[in-house]
Amino acid sequence: MAIKPVKYCVVDAFTDAAFKGNPAAVCLLEEDKDDKWLQSVATEFNISETCYLTSLTQSNEPTKANPIFGLRWFTPVHEVDLCGHATLAAAHFLFAYGLVKTDTVEFSTKSGILTAKKVQEAKAPSSQDDWPTVYSIELDFPVVKVAETNFADVPAISKSLNGASVVEMLETSKSDLFILLPSGEAVVECQPQIDQIQNIPGRGIIITGPAPQGSGFDFCSRFFCPKFGINEDPVCGSAHCALAPYWRKKLGKCDFVALAASPRGGVVKVHLDEENQRVFLRGKAITVMEGSLLV
């Protein structure tokens, strides 16, 4: 029997410009694939994340308000249980290609049900063709908690960040070290020593600092995760699920414009719902590549 090609696209997430933000490959599966195949394809793409969509909405459920898709995320070496930018990319794929007729889509994931919805910008489109350029996508994600860490070797962390001055060191519930640097400029200028980060306890390292006054941003951040095949994740959406409650305490507010200060750069608009322990991540996305997998 002939192999049915798998449609895919590569989407740059948390940006409105090609070759910026964070790239994710989105694959739409119409038949089951085993985990070895899923990981092999992610390794072949060799970008920060490859995700897989499977439709879970049955044709006999006309009253269901929103379509539901299964969603899984793979780095080049591991499956992960939460990924922001690839979820944004998956929603963009479904909206932009007309694969859903609603403005909201639900994803069944290892982190529970996540939703993504179109949020129209203030500028009204001049024609139907202009619509894709004037909306953002908002994701509804769980808060990631931040607490004190048992790892107290600040000199080792500073050395892994090429001598950066560590102001505060915490740990997230995802086992990432959470490092406050003196300023957003320090975050931008940081030159991580990836081989040393590889040997640090935990999954990866989030660094963050206050954005410069007048920049239009509230805080800056970067994320390094070489153990998962990602030396630097250009815009880590899920890291903002930890950054939001942290900066809520620092700045005394729940709405932020965050700069992902990697060389590619990206912008994440963040809202923290403290009562329900949810973080809303808003951003744009752009398709840069499309095709079919033939194996």
Short mmCIF file of C-alpha atoms in Angstrom, two decimals:
data_model
loop_
_atom_site.label_atom_id
_atom_site.label_comp_id
_atom_site.label_asym_id
_atom_site.label_seq_id
_atom_site.Cartn_x
_atom_site.Cartn_y
_atom_site.Cartn_z
CA MET A 1 0.00 0.00 0.00
CA ALA A 2 1.33 3.44 -0.93
CA ILE A 3 2.47 5.66 1.93
CA LYS A 4 0.22 8.68 2.36
CA PRO A 5 2.28 11.91 2.44
CA VAL A 6 2.15 13.90 5.68
CA LYS A 7 1.53 17.60 5.17
CA TYR A 8 3.79 19.91 7.18
CA CYS A 9 4.76 23.54 7.46
CA VAL A 10 7.49 25.39 9.32
CA VAL A 11 6.19 28.39 11.25
CA ASP A 12 8.15 31.18 12.93
CA ALA A 13 6.28 31.86 16.17
CA PHE A 14 6.09 34.96 18.39
CA THR A 15 7.06 37.18 15.46
CA ASP A 16 5.50 38.75 12.37
CA ALA A 17 8.74 38.61 10.36
CA ALA A 18 10.28 35.59 8.64
CA PHE A 19 13.44 34.10 10.14
CA LYS A 20 12.76 35.72 13.51
CA GLY A 21 11.02 34.31 16.56
CA ASN A 22 11.09 30.57 17.19
CA PRO A 23 10.68 28.04 14.37
CA ALA A 24 8.47 24.98 14.77
CA ALA A 25 7.58 22.27 12.31
CA VAL A 26 3.87 21.37 12.37
CA CYS A 27 2.81 17.99 10.96
CA LEU A 28 -0.81 16.99 10.41
CA LEU A 29 -1.26 13.25 10.94
CA GLU A 30 -4.17 11.46 9.27
CA GLU A 31 -3.01 8.01 10.37
CA ASP A 32 -1.17 6.64 13.38
CA LYS A 33 2.61 6.87 13.54
CA ASP A 34 4.76 5.22 16.19
CA ASP A 35 6.91 7.22 18.59
CA LYS A 36 10.13 6.18 16.86
CA TRP A 37 8.88 7.75 13.61
CA LEU A 38 7.76 10.92 15.44
CA GLN A 39 11.16 11.33 17.07
CA SER A 40 13.02 10.54 13.83
CA VAL A 41 11.15 13.26 11.97
CA ALA A 42 11.86 15.76 14.77
CA THR A 43 15.54 14.83 14.62
CA GLU A 44 15.47 15.29 10.83
CA PHE A 45 13.96 18.78 11.12
CA ASN A 46 16.52 19.56 13.85
CA ILE A 47 14.83 22.75 15.01
CA SER A 48 13.76 23.59 18.53
CA GLU A 49 10.40 21.82 18.25
CA THR A 50 8.41 19.60 15.92
CA CYS A 51 4.76 19.04 16.78
CA TYR A 52 2.11 16.62 15.59
CA LEU A 53 -1.61 17.29 15.21
CA THR A 54 -4.33 14.65 15.07
CA SER A 55 -8.01 15.56 14.77
CA LEU A 56 -10.07 14.27 17.70
CA THR A 57 -13.38 15.91 16.77
CA GLN A 58 -15.89 13.34 15.56
CA SER A 59 -18.25 14.10 12.69
CA ASN A 60 -21.17 13.04 14.91
CA GLU A 61 -20.47 15.87 17.39
CA PRO A 62 -22.08 18.86 15.65
CA THR A 63 -22.85 20.54 18.97
CA LYS A 64 -19.21 20.68 20.06
CA ALA A 65 -18.29 24.37 20.19
CA ASN A 66 -14.61 24.07 19.30
CA PRO A 67 -12.65 21.52 17.29
CA ILE A 68 -10.24 19.39 19.33
CA PHE A 69 -6.84 18.16 18.16
CA GLY A 70 -4.33 15.92 19.83
CA LEU A 71 -1.00 17.71 20.09
CA ARG A 72 2.46 16.32 20.90
CA TRP A 73 5.80 18.13 20.94
CA PHE A 74 9.29 16.76 20.23
CA THR A 75 12.70 18.41 20.40
CA PRO A 76 15.45 16.85 18.25
CA VAL A 77 16.12 14.35 21.07
CA HIS A 78 13.11 14.18 23.44
CA GLU A 79 9.35 14.47 23.71
CA VAL A 80 8.29 17.28 26.07
CA ASP A 81 5.09 17.83 28.03
CA LEU A 82 4.60 21.55 27.36
CA CYS A 83 5.67 23.88 24.55
CA GLY A 84 4.35 27.38 23.92
CA HIS A 85 5.80 28.38 20.57
CA ALA A 86 4.92 25.09 18.84
CA THR A 87 1.35 25.36 20.17
CA LEU A 88 1.16 28.85 18.69
CA ALA A 89 2.56 27.46 15.44
CA ALA A 90 0.00 24.63 15.41
CA ALA A 91 -2.89 27.06 15.94
CA HIS A 92 -1.53 29.33 13.21
CA PHE A 93 -1.36 26.34 10.85
CA LEU A 94 -5.00 25.42 11.52
CA PHE A 95 -6.27 28.99 11.23
CA ALA A 96 -4.17 30.08 8.24
CA TYR A 97 -4.92 26.98 6.15
CA GLY A 98 -8.65 27.08 6.88
CA LEU A 99 -8.61 23.70 8.62
CA VAL A 100 -10.92 24.98 11.37
CA LYS A 101 -13.94 27.25 10.97
CA THR A 102 -13.96 28.66 14.50
CA ASP A 103 -11.83 31.34 16.15
CA THR A 104 -10.90 28.97 18.99
CA VAL A 105 -9.30 25.54 18.89
CA GLU A 106 -8.59 23.12 21.74
CA PHE A 107 -5.58 20.85 22.09
CA SER A 108 -5.48 17.64 24.11
CA THR A 109 -1.92 17.37 25.46
CA LYS A 110 0.22 15.85 28.22
CA SER A 111 -0.43 19.11 30.11
CA GLY A 112 -4.19 18.84 29.79
CA ILE A 113 -6.53 20.78 27.52
CA LEU A 114 -4.93 23.92 26.12
CA THR A 115 -6.81 26.48 24.04
CA ALA A 116 -5.74 28.89 21.34
CA LYS A 117 -7.90 31.66 19.96
CA LYS A 118 -7.69 34.44 17.42
CA VAL A 119 -7.56 37.92 18.94
CA GLN A 120 -8.30 40.63 16.42
CA GLU A 121 -6.02 43.66 16.49
CA ALA A 122 -7.39 47.18 16.81
CA LYS A 123 -6.85 47.88 13.11
CA ALA A 124 -9.76 46.62 11.04
CA PRO A 125 -8.89 44.79 7.80
CA SER A 126 -9.64 46.72 4.62
CA SER A 127 -10.65 43.50 2.86
CA GLN A 128 -11.15 39.81 3.59
CA ASP A 129 -7.66 39.10 2.25
CA ASP A 130 -6.12 41.35 4.91
CA TRP A 131 -7.52 39.33 7.82
CA PRO A 132 -4.47 37.08 8.45
CA THR A 133 -2.24 40.10 9.02
CA VAL A 134 -4.38 41.67 11.75
CA TYR A 135 -4.82 39.02 14.39
CA SER A 136 -2.70 37.55 17.12
CA ILE A 137 -3.14 34.14 18.72
CA GLU A 138 -3.67 33.82 22.46
CA LEU A 139 -2.77 30.61 24.30
CA ASP A 140 -4.26 29.55 27.64
CA PHE A 141 -1.54 27.71 29.64
CA PRO A 142 -1.03 26.57 33.24
CA VAL A 143 1.19 28.53 35.62
CA VAL A 144 4.64 27.02 36.23
CA LYS A 145 5.63 27.55 39.85
CA VAL A 146 8.97 29.04 40.92
CA ALA A 147 10.56 28.30 44.29
CA GLU A 148 13.89 28.21 46.09
CA THR A 149 16.39 25.68 44.79
CA ASN A 150 18.57 23.21 46.68
CA PHE A 151 21.35 23.87 44.17
CA ALA A 152 23.46 26.59 45.81
CA ASP A 153 26.54 26.66 43.56
CA VAL A 154 26.20 30.24 42.31
CA PRO A 155 29.84 30.39 41.08
CA ALA A 156 29.21 27.39 38.81
CA ILE A 157 26.12 29.07 37.36
CA SER A 158 27.97 32.34 36.88
CA LYS A 159 30.80 30.49 35.13
CA SER A 160 28.33 28.69 32.84
CA LEU A 161 26.96 32.13 31.90
CA ASN A 162 30.48 33.41 31.15
CA GLY A 163 30.83 35.35 34.38
CA ALA A 164 27.38 36.97 34.44
CA SER A 165 26.41 38.47 37.80
CA VAL A 166 23.73 36.27 39.40
CA VAL A 167 21.32 38.34 41.51
CA GLU A 168 18.92 35.55 42.45
CA MET A 169 18.67 31.83 41.73
CA LEU A 170 15.43 29.83 41.94
CA GLU A 171 14.01 26.68 40.37
CA THR A 172 10.80 26.01 38.43
CA SER A 173 8.49 23.05 38.87
CA LYS A 174 9.77 21.89 35.45
CA SER A 175 13.28 21.52 36.97
CA ASP A 176 14.71 24.54 35.18
CA LEU A 177 17.05 26.85 37.06
CA PHE A 178 15.63 30.38 37.08
CA ILE A 179 18.32 33.07 37.18
CA LEU A 180 17.80 36.81 37.70
CA LEU A 181 20.51 39.00 36.16
CA PRO A 182 20.98 42.71 36.99
CA SER A 183 19.44 44.05 33.77
CA GLY A 184 17.92 43.28 30.42
CA GLU A 185 21.20 44.35 28.83
CA ALA A 186 22.98 41.64 30.83
CA VAL A 187 20.50 39.10 29.47
CA VAL A 188 21.12 40.22 25.88
CA GLU A 189 24.90 40.24 26.28
CA CYS A 190 25.15 36.91 28.09
CA GLN A 191 27.40 34.39 26.33
CA PRO A 192 26.43 30.97 27.73
CA GLN A 193 28.98 28.18 27.97
CA ILE A 194 26.82 25.38 26.60
CA ASP A 195 29.18 22.57 27.58
CA GLN A 196 29.07 23.72 31.20
CA ILE A 197 25.28 24.21 31.19
CA GLN A 198 25.11 20.59 30.02
CA ASN A 199 26.56 19.56 33.39
CA ILE A 200 24.36 21.77 35.59
CA PRO A 201 21.60 19.93 37.55
CA GLY A 202 18.08 20.16 36.19
CA ARG A 203 16.66 20.46 32.70
CA GLY A 204 17.76 23.91 31.51
CA ILE A 205 18.40 27.51 32.53
CA ILE A 206 16.06 30.51 32.24
CA ILE A 207 17.79 33.88 32.58
CA THR A 208 15.82 37.08 32.98
CA GLY A 209 16.26 40.73 33.86
CA PRO A 210 14.29 44.00 33.87
CA ALA A 211 13.98 45.64 30.47
CA PRO A 212 15.54 49.07 29.95
CA GLN A 213 13.26 52.02 30.71
CA GLY A 214 11.58 53.34 27.58
CA SER A 215 12.13 50.09 25.66
CA GLY A 216 8.43 49.23 25.61
CA PHE A 217 9.13 45.93 27.39
CA ASP A 218 8.74 44.88 31.01
CA PHE A 219 11.38 42.15 31.17
CA CYS A 220 13.79 40.20 28.98
CA SER A 221 14.57 36.50 29.04
CA ARG A 222 16.47 33.68 27.36
CA PHE A 223 16.33 29.89 27.75
CA PHE A 224 19.12 27.34 27.33
CA CYS A 225 18.34 23.62 27.21
CA PRO A 226 21.20 21.62 25.63
CA LYS A 227 20.12 18.41 27.40
CA PHE A 228 17.04 18.42 25.19
CA GLY A 229 18.97 19.16 22.02
CA ILE A 230 18.30 22.91 22.14
CA ASN A 231 21.37 25.00 22.97
CA GLU A 232 19.15 28.10 23.02
CA ASP A 233 15.40 28.07 22.53
CA PRO A 234 14.89 31.35 20.61
CA VAL A 235 11.50 32.18 22.21
CA CYS A 236 10.41 29.78 24.93
CA GLY A 237 6.69 30.27 25.45
CA SER A 238 6.42 27.85 28.36
CA ALA A 239 9.22 29.68 30.22
CA HIS A 240 6.86 32.66 30.38
CA CYS A 241 4.50 30.52 32.47
CA ALA A 242 7.17 30.80 35.18
CA LEU A 243 8.28 34.32 34.30
CA ALA A 244 4.74 35.74 34.68
CA PRO A 245 4.21 34.93 38.38
CA TYR A 246 7.81 35.91 39.18
CA TRP A 247 7.52 39.35 37.58
CA ARG A 248 4.04 39.78 39.07
CA LYS A 249 5.73 39.88 42.48
CA LYS A 250 8.54 42.13 41.24
CA LEU A 251 6.48 44.67 39.29
CA GLY A 252 3.09 44.44 40.99
CA LYS A 253 1.03 43.89 37.84
CA CYS A 254 -0.42 41.06 35.78
CA ASP A 255 0.07 42.24 32.20
CA PHE A 256 3.47 42.32 30.52
CA VAL A 257 5.16 42.80 27.18
CA ALA A 258 8.15 40.48 27.24
CA LEU A 259 11.22 40.44 25.00
CA ALA A 260 12.76 37.09 24.19
CA ALA A 261 16.31 38.38 23.86
CA SER A 262 17.88 35.56 21.84
CA PRO A 263 19.70 36.48 18.60
CA ARG A 264 16.50 35.71 16.63
CA GLY A 265 14.36 37.69 19.07
CA GLY A 266 10.64 37.57 19.70
CA VAL A 267 7.80 39.30 21.54
CA VAL A 268 5.35 37.68 23.94
CA LYS A 269 2.39 39.54 25.42
CA VAL A 270 1.59 37.94 28.77
CA HIS A 271 -1.42 38.07 31.12
CA LEU A 272 -1.41 36.29 34.48
CA ASP A 273 -4.71 35.07 35.92
CA GLU A 274 -3.64 34.57 39.54
CA GLU A 275 -7.03 33.33 40.76
CA ASN A 276 -7.18 30.46 38.27
CA GLN A 277 -3.42 29.94 38.00
CA ARG A 278 -3.38 30.39 34.23
CA VAL A 279 -1.06 32.33 31.95
CA PHE A 280 -2.26 33.77 28.64
CA LEU A 281 0.46 34.10 26.01
CA ARG A 282 -0.27 36.21 22.95
CA GLY A 283 1.80 36.48 19.81
CA LYS A 284 1.93 36.39 16.03
CA ALA A 285 3.28 33.77 13.65
CA ILE A 286 4.28 33.45 10.01
CA THR A 287 4.64 30.41 7.74
CA VAL A 288 8.06 30.20 6.07
CA MET A 289 8.00 26.72 4.55
CA GLU A 290 5.52 24.03 3.57
CA GLY A 291 5.68 20.58 2.02
CA SER A 292 5.05 16.88 2.54
CA LEU A 293 6.87 14.08 4.33
CA LEU A 294 7.13 11.12 1.95
CA VAL A 295 8.30 8.37 4.33
#
